[in-house]
PDB file of C-alpha atoms in Angstrom:
ATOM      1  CA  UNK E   1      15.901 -16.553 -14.518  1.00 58.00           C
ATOM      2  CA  UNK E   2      12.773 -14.904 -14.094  1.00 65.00           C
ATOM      3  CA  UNK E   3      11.761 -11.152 -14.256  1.00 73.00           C
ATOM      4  CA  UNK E   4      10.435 -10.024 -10.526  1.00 77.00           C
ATOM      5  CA  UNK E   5       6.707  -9.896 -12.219  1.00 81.00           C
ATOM      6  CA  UNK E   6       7.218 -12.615 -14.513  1.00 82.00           C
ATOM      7  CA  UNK E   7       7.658 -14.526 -10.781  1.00 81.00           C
ATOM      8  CA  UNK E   8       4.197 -12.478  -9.386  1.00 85.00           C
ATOM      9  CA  UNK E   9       2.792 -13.445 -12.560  1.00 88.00           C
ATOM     10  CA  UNK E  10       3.386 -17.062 -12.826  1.00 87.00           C
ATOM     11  CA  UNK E  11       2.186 -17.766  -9.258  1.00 88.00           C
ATOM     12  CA  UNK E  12      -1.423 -15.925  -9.886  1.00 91.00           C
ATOM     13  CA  UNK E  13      -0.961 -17.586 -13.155  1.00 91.00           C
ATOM     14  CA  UNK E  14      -0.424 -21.025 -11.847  1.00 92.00           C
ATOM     15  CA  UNK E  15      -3.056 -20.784  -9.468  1.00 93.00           C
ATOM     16  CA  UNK E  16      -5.963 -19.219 -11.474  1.00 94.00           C
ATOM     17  CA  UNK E  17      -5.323 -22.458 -13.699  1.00 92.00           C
ATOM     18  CA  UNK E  18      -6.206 -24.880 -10.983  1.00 90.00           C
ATOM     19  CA  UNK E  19      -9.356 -26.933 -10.018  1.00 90.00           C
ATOM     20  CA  UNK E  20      -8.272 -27.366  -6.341  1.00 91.00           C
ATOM     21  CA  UNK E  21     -10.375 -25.719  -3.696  1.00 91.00           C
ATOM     22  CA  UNK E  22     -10.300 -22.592  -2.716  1.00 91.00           C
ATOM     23  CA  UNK E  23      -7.964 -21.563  -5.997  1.00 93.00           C
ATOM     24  CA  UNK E  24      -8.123 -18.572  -7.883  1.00 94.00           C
ATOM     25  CA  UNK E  25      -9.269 -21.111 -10.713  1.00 94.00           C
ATOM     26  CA  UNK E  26     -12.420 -22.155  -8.848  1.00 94.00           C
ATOM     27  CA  UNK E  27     -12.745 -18.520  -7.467  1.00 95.00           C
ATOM     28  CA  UNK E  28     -12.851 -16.878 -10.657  1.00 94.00           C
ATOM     29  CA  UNK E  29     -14.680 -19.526 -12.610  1.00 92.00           C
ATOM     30  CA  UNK E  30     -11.407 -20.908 -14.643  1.00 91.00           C
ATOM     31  CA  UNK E  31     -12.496 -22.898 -18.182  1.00 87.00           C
ATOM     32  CA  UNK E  32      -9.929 -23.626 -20.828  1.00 85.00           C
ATOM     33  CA  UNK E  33     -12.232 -23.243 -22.930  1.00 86.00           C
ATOM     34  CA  UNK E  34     -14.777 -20.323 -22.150  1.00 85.00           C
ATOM     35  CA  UNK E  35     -12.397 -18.167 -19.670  1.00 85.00           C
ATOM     36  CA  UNK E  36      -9.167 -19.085 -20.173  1.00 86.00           C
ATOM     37  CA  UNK E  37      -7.474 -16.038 -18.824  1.00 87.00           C
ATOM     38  CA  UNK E  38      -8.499 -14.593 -15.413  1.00 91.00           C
ATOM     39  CA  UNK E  39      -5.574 -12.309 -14.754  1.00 93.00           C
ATOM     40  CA  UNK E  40      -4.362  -9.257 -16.368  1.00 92.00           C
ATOM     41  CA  UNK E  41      -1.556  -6.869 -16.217  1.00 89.00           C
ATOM     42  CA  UNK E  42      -3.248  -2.806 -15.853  1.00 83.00           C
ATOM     43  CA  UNK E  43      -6.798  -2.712 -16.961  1.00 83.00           C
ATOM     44  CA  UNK E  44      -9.495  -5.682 -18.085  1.00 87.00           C
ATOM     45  CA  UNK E  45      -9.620  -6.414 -20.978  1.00 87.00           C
ATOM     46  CA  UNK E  46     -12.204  -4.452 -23.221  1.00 87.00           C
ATOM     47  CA  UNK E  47     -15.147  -7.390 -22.897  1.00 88.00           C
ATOM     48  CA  UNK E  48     -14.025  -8.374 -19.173  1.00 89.00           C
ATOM     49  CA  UNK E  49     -15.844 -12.033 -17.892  1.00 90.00           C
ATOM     50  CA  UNK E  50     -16.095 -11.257 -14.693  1.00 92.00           C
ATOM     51  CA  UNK E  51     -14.880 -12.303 -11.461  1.00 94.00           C
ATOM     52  CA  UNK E  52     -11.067 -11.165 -13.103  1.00 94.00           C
ATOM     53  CA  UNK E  53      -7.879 -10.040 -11.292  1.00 95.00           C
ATOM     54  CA  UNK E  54      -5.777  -6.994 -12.391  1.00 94.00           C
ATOM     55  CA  UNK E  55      -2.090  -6.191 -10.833  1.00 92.00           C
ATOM     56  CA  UNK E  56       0.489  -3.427 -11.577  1.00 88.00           C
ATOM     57  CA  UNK E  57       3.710  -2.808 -10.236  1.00 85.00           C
ATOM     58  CA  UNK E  58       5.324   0.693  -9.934  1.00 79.00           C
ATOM     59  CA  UNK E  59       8.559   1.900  -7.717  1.00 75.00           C
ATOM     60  CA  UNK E  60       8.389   3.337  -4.809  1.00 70.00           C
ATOM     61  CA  UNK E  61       9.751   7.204  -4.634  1.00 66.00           C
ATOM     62  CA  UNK E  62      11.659   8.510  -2.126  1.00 65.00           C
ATOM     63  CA  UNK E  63      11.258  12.054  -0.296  1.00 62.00           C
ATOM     64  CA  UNK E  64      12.753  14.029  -3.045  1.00 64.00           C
ATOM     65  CA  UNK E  65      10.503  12.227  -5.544  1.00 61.00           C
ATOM     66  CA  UNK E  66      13.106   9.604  -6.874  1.00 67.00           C
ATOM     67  CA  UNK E  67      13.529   6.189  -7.024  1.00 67.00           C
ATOM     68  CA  UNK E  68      16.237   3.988  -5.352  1.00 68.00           C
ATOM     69  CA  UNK E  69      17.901   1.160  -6.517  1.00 67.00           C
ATOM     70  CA  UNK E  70      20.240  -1.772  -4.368  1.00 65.00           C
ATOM     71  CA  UNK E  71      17.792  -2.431  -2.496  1.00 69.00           C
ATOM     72  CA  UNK E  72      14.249  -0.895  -4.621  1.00 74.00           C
ATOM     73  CA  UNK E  73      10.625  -1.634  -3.358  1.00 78.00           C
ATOM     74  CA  UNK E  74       8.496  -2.288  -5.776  1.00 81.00           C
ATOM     75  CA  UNK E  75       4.835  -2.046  -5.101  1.00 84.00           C
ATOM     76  CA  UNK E  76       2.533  -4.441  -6.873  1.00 88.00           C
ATOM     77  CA  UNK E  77      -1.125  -3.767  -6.505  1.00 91.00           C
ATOM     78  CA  UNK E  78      -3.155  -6.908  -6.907  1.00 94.00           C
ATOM     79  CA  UNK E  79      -7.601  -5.790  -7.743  1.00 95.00           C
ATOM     80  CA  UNK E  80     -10.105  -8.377  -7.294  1.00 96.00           C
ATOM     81  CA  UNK E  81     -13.427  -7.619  -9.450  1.00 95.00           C
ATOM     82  CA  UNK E  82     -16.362  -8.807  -8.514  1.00 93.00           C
ATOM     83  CA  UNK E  83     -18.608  -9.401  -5.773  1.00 90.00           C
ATOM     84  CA  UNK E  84     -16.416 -12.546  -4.286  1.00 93.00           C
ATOM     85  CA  UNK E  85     -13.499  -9.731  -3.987  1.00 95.00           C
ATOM     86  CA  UNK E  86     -12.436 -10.131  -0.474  1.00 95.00           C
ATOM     87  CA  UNK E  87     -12.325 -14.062  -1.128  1.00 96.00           C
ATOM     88  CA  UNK E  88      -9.990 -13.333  -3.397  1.00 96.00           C
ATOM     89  CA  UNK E  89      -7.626 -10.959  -2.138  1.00 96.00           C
ATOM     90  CA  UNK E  90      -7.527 -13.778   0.280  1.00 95.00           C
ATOM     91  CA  UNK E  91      -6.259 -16.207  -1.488  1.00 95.00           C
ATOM     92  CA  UNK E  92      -3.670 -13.739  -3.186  1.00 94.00           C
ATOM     93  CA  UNK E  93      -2.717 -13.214   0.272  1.00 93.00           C
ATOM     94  CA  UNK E  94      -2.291 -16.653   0.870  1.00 91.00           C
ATOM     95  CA  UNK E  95      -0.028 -17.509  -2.086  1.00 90.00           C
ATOM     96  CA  UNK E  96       2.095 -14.580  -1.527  1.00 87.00           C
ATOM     97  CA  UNK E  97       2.820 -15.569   1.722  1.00 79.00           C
ATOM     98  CA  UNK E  98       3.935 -18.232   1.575  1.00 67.00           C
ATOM     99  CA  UNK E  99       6.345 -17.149  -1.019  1.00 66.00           C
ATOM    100  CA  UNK E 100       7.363 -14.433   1.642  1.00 60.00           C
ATOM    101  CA  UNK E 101      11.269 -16.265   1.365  1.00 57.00           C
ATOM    102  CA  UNK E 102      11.504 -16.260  -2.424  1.00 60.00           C
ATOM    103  CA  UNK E 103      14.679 -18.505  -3.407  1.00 59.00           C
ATOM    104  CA  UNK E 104      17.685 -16.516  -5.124  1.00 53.00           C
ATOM    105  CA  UNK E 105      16.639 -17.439  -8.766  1.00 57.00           C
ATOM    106  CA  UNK E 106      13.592 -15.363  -8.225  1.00 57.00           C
ATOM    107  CA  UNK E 107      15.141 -12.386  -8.817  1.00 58.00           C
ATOM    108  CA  UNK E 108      17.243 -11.493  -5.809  1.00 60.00           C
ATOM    109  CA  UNK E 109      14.186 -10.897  -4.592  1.00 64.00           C
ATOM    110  CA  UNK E 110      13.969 -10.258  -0.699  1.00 65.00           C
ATOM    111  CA  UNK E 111      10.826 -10.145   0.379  1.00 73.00           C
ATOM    112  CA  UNK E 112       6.857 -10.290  -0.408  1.00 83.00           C
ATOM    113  CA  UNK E 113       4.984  -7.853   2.692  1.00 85.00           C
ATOM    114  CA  UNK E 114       1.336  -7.279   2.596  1.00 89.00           C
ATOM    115  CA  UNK E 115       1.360  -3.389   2.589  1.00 88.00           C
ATOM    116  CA  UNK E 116      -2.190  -1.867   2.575  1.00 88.00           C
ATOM    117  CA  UNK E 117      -5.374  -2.592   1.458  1.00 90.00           C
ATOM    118  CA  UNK E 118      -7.690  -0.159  -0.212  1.00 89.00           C
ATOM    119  CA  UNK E 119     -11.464   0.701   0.018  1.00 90.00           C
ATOM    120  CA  UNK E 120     -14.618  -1.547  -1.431  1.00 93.00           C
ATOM    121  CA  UNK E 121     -15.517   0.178  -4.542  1.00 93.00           C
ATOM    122  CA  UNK E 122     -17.883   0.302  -7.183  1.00 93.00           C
ATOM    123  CA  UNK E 123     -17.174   0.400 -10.611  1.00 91.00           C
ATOM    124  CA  UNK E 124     -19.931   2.698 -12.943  1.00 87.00           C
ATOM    125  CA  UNK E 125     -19.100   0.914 -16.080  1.00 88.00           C
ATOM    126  CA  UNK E 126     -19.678  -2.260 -15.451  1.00 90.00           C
ATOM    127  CA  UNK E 127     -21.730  -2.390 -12.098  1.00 92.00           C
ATOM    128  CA  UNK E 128     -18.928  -4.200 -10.430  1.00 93.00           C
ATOM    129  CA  UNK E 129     -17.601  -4.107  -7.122  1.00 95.00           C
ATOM    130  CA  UNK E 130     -14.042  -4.127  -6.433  1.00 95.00           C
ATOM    131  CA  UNK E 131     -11.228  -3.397  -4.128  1.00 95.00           C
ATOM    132  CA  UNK E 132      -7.509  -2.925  -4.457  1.00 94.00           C
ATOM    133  CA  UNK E 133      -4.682  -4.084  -2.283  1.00 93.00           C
ATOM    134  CA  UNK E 134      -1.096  -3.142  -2.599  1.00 90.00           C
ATOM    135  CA  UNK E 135       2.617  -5.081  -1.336  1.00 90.00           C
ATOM    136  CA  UNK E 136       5.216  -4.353  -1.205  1.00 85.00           C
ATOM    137  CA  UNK E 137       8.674  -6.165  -2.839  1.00 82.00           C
ATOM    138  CA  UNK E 138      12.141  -5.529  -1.808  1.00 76.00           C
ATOM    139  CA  UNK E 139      14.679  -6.767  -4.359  1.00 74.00           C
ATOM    140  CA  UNK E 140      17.973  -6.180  -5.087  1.00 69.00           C
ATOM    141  CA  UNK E 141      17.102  -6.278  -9.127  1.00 61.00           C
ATOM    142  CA  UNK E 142      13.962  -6.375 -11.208  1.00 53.00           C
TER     143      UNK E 142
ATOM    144  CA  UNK U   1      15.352 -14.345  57.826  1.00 66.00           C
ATOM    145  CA  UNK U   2      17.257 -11.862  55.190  1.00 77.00           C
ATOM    146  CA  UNK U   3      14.857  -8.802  54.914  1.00 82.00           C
ATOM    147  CA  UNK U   4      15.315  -6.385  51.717  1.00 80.00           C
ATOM    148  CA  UNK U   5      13.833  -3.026  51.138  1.00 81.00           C
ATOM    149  CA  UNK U   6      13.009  -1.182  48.655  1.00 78.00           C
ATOM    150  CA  UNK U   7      13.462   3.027  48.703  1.00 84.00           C
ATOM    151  CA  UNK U   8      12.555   5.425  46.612  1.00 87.00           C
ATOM    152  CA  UNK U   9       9.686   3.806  44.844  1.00 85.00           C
ATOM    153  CA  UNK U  10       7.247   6.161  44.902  1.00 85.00           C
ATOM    154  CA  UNK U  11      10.226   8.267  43.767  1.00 85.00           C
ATOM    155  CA  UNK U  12      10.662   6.536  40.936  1.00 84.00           C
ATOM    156  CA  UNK U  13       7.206   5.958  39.937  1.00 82.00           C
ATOM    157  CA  UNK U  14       6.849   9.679  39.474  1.00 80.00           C
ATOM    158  CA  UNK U  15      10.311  10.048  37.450  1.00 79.00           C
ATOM    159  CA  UNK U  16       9.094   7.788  35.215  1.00 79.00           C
ATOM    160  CA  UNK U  17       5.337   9.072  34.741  1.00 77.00           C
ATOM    161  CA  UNK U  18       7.357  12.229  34.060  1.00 76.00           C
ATOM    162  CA  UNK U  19       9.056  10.420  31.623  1.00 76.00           C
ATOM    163  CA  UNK U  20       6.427   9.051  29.836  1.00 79.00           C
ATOM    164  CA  UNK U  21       4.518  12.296  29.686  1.00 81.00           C
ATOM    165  CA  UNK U  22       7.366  13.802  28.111  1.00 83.00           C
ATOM    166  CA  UNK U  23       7.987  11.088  25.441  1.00 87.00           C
ATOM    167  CA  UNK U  24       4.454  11.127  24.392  1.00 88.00           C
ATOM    168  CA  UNK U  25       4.775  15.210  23.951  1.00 89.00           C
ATOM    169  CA  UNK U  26       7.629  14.693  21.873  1.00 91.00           C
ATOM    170  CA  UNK U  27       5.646  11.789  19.977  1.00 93.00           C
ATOM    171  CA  UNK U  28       3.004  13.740  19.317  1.00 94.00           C
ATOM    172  CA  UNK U  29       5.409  16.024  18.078  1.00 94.00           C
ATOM    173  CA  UNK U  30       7.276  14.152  15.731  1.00 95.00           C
ATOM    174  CA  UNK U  31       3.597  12.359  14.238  1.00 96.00           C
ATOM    175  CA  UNK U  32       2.048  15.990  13.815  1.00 96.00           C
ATOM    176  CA  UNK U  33       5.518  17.195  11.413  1.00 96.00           C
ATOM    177  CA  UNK U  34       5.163  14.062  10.013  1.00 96.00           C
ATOM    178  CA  UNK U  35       1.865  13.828   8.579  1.00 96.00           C
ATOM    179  CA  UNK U  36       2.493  17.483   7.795  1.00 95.00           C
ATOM    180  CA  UNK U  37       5.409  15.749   5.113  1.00 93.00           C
ATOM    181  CA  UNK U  38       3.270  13.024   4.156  1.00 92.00           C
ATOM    182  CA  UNK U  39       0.895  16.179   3.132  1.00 92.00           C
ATOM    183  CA  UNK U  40       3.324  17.773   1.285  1.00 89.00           C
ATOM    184  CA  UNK U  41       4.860  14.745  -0.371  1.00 85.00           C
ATOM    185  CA  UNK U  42       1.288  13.860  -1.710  1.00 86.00           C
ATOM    186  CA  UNK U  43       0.963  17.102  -3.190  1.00 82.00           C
ATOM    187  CA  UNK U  44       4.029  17.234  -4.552  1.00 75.00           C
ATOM    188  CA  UNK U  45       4.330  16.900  -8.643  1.00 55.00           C
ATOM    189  CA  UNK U  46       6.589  13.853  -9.319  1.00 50.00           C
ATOM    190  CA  UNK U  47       8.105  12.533 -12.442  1.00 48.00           C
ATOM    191  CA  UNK U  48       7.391   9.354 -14.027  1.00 45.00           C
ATOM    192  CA  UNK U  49       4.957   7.191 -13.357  1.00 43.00           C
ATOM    193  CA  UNK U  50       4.998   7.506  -9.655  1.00 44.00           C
ATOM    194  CA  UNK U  51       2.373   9.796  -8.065  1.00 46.00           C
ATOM    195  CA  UNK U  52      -0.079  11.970  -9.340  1.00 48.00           C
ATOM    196  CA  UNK U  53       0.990  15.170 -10.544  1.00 44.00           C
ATOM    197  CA  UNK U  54      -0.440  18.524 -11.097  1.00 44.00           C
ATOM    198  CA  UNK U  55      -0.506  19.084 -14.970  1.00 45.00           C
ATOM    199  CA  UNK U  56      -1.464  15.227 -15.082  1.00 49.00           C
ATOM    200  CA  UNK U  57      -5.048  14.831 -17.194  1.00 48.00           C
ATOM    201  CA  UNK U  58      -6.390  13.467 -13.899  1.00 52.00           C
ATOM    202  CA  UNK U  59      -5.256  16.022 -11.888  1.00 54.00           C
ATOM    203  CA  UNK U  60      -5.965  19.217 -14.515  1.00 57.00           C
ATOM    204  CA  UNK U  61      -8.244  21.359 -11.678  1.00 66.00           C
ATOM    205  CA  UNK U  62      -5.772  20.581  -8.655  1.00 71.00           C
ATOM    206  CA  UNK U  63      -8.721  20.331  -6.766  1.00 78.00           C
ATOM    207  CA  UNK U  64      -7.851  16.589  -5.233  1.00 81.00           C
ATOM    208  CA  UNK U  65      -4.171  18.431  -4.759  1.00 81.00           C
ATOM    209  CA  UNK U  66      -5.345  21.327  -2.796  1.00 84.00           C
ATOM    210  CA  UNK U  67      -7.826  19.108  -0.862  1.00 88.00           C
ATOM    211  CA  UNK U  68      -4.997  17.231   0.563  1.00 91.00           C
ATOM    212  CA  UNK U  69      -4.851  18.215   4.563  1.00 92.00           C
ATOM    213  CA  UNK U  70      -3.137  16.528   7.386  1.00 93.00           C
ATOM    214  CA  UNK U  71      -4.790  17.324  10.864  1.00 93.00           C
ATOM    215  CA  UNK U  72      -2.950  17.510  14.191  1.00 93.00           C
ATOM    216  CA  UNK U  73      -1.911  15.019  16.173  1.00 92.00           C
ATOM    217  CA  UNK U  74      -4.356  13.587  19.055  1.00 91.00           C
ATOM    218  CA  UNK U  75      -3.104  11.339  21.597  1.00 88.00           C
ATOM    219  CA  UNK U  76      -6.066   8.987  22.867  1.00 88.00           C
ATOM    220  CA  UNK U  77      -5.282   7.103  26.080  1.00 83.00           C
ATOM    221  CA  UNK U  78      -1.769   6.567  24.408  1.00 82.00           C
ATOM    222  CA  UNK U  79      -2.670   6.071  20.629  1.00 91.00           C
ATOM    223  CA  UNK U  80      -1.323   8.866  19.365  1.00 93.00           C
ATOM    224  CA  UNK U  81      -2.041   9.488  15.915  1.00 94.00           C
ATOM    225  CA  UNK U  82      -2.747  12.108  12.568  1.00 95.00           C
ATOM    226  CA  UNK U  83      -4.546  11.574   9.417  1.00 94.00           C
ATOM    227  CA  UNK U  84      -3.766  12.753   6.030  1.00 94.00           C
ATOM    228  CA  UNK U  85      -6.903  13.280   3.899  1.00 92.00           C
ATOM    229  CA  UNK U  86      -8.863  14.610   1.418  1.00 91.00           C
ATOM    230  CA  UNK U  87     -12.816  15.036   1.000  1.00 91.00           C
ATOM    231  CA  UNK U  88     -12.981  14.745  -2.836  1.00 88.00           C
ATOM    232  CA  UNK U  89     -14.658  11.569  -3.576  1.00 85.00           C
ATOM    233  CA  UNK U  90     -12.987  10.545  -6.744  1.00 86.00           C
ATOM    234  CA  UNK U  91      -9.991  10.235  -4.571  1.00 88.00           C
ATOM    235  CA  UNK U  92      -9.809   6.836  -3.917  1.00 88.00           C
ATOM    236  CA  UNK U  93     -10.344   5.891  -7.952  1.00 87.00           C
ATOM    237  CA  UNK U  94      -7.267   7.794  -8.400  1.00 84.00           C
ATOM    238  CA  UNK U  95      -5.080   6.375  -5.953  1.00 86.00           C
ATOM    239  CA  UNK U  96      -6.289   2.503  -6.891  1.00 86.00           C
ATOM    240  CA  UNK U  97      -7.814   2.997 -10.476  1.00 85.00           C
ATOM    241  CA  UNK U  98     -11.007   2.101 -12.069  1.00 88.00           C
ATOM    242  CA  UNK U  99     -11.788  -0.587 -14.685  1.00 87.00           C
ATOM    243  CA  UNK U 100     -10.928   2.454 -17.494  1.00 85.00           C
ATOM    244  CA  UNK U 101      -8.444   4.982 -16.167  1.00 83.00           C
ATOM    245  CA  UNK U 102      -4.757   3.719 -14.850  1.00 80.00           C
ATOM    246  CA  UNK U 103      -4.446   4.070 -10.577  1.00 81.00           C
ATOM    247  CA  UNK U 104      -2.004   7.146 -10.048  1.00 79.00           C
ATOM    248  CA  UNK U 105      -1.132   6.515  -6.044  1.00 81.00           C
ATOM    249  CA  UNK U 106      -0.515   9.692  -4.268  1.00 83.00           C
ATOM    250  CA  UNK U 107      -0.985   8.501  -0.569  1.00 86.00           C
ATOM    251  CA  UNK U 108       0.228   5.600  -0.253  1.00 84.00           C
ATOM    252  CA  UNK U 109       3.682   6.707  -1.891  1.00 80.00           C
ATOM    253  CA  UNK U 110       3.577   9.630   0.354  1.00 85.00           C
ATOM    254  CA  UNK U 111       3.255   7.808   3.166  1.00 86.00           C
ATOM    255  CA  UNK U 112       5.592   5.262   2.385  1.00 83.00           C
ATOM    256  CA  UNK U 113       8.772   7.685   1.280  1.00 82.00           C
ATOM    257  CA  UNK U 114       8.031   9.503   4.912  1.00 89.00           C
ATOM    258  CA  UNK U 115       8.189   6.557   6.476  1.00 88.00           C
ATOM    259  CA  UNK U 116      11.976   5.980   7.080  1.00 88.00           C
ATOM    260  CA  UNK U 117      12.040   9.772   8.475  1.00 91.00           C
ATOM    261  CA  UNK U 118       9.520   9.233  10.860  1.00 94.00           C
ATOM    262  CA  UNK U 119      11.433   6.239  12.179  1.00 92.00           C
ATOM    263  CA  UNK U 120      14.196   8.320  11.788  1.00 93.00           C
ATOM    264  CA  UNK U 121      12.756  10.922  14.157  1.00 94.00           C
ATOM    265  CA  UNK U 122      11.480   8.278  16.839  1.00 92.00           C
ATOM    266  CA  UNK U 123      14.874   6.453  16.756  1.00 91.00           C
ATOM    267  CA  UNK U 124      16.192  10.257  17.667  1.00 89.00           C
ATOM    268  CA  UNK U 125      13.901  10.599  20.621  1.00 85.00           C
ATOM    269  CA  UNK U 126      15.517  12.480  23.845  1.00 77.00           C
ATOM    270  CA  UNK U 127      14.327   9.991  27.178  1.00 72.00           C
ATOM    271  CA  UNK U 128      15.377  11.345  30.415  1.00 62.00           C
ATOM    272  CA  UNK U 129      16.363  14.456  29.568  1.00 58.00           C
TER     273      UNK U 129
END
């Protein structure tokens, strides 16, 4: 059974392989050979190839600071790099919702919701424009 | 020919004028103490890897903590609504991140462990009294 982000990661994963339209693979210039990876958990990697994707996930704290379990929301924030950002975050979008019902091997996991999405920004080290967008996950476990 | 009539309608147009008038004070109410704990939250120094935290290396002047300010609640034709804010620029790299340094959220957690309160508190609303 697959980990809650081992799910996430498998459908960016999947997709940012592909040579279909409209993929992440065509949107962020996929090549087995020259650019074989084009997501990445936390930061880029230290040479990035730009257009990449980063995510994260972290728990969501409650009003005392804490963190519940049975049900837990986990946020995972999804960040598109470079200049075709938004068309990106679009087709995240897009493959998240439609696995909105997730089936019961995935984790128990309830639900995908699109949550909110962050400012354009620009990045002084590498001269890159990006923007962040967060959703949230309920699920049972993680 | 059956006639009906109605009574009282102008009667009850103004009961329930009154009642939205005093649902939408209590609203505005409810959205101002809110925002005031969505303030408070996102100032607040949490364990873990959660929010940011005073101490934290990105936090070290508690400058972005003391910007932190909710304003009152304004109801426009209806909307009625508060912001939580602050005017430091770097904010936003430390809520989402930049290509070096880790994102540490502080609003959006804020804002999302108020959240069930704030329901809370509509749910609790007093119509009609």
């Amino acid at each position: 059974m697959a980990t809650l982000r081992e799910t996430i990661h498998g459908i960016l994963l999947t997709d940012a392989q592909s040579a279909v339209a409209g993929s992440l693979g065509v949107l962020l210039g996929y090549n087995a050979v020259n650019k074989p990876r084009c997501v990445y958990f936390r930061n880029p990697p230290e040479k990035p190839d730009f257009p990449l994707v980063t995510y994260f996930s972290s728990s969501q704290v409650n009003i005392l600071g804490g963190v519940e379990f049975n049900p837990r929301t986990i946020i995972f924030t999804f960040t598109a790099w470079g200049n075709n950002f938004e068309a990106v975050l679009e087709r995240i979008f897009n493959l998240l919702q439609k696995k909105k019902e997730l089936t019961p091997s995935d984790y128990s996991c309830k639900a995908i919701l699109f949550d909110v999405s962050g400012p354009d920004m620009f990045d002084d080290d590498f001269k890159i424009y990006y923007r962040a967008e967060n959703y949230r996950v309920v699920a049972v476990k993680i | 020919m059956a006639e009906q009539f109605v009574t009282g309608l102008a009667k009850l147009m103004t009961t329930l004028v009154g009642i939205t008038k005093a649902v939408e004070s209590q609203v505005v109410t409810i959205v101002e103490k809110n925002a005031v704990r969505v303030k408070n939250h996102a100032k607040t120094d949490h364990t873990g890897k959660m929010a940011h935290a005073i101490g934290r290396y990105e936090n070290q002047t508690t400058n972005l903590t003391n910007s932190i300010q909710s304003t009152n609640a304004t109801n426009s034709g209806g909307v009625i609504s508060a912001e939580v804010r602050t005017n430091k620029e770097y904010a936003a790299k430390v809520e989402f991140g930049t290509s070096r340094t880790a994102a540490y959220p502080f609003m959006r957690p804020a804002s999302a462990a108020i959240e069930p309160r704030f329901l809370a508190d509509l749910r609790g609303l007093k119509i009609g009294e």
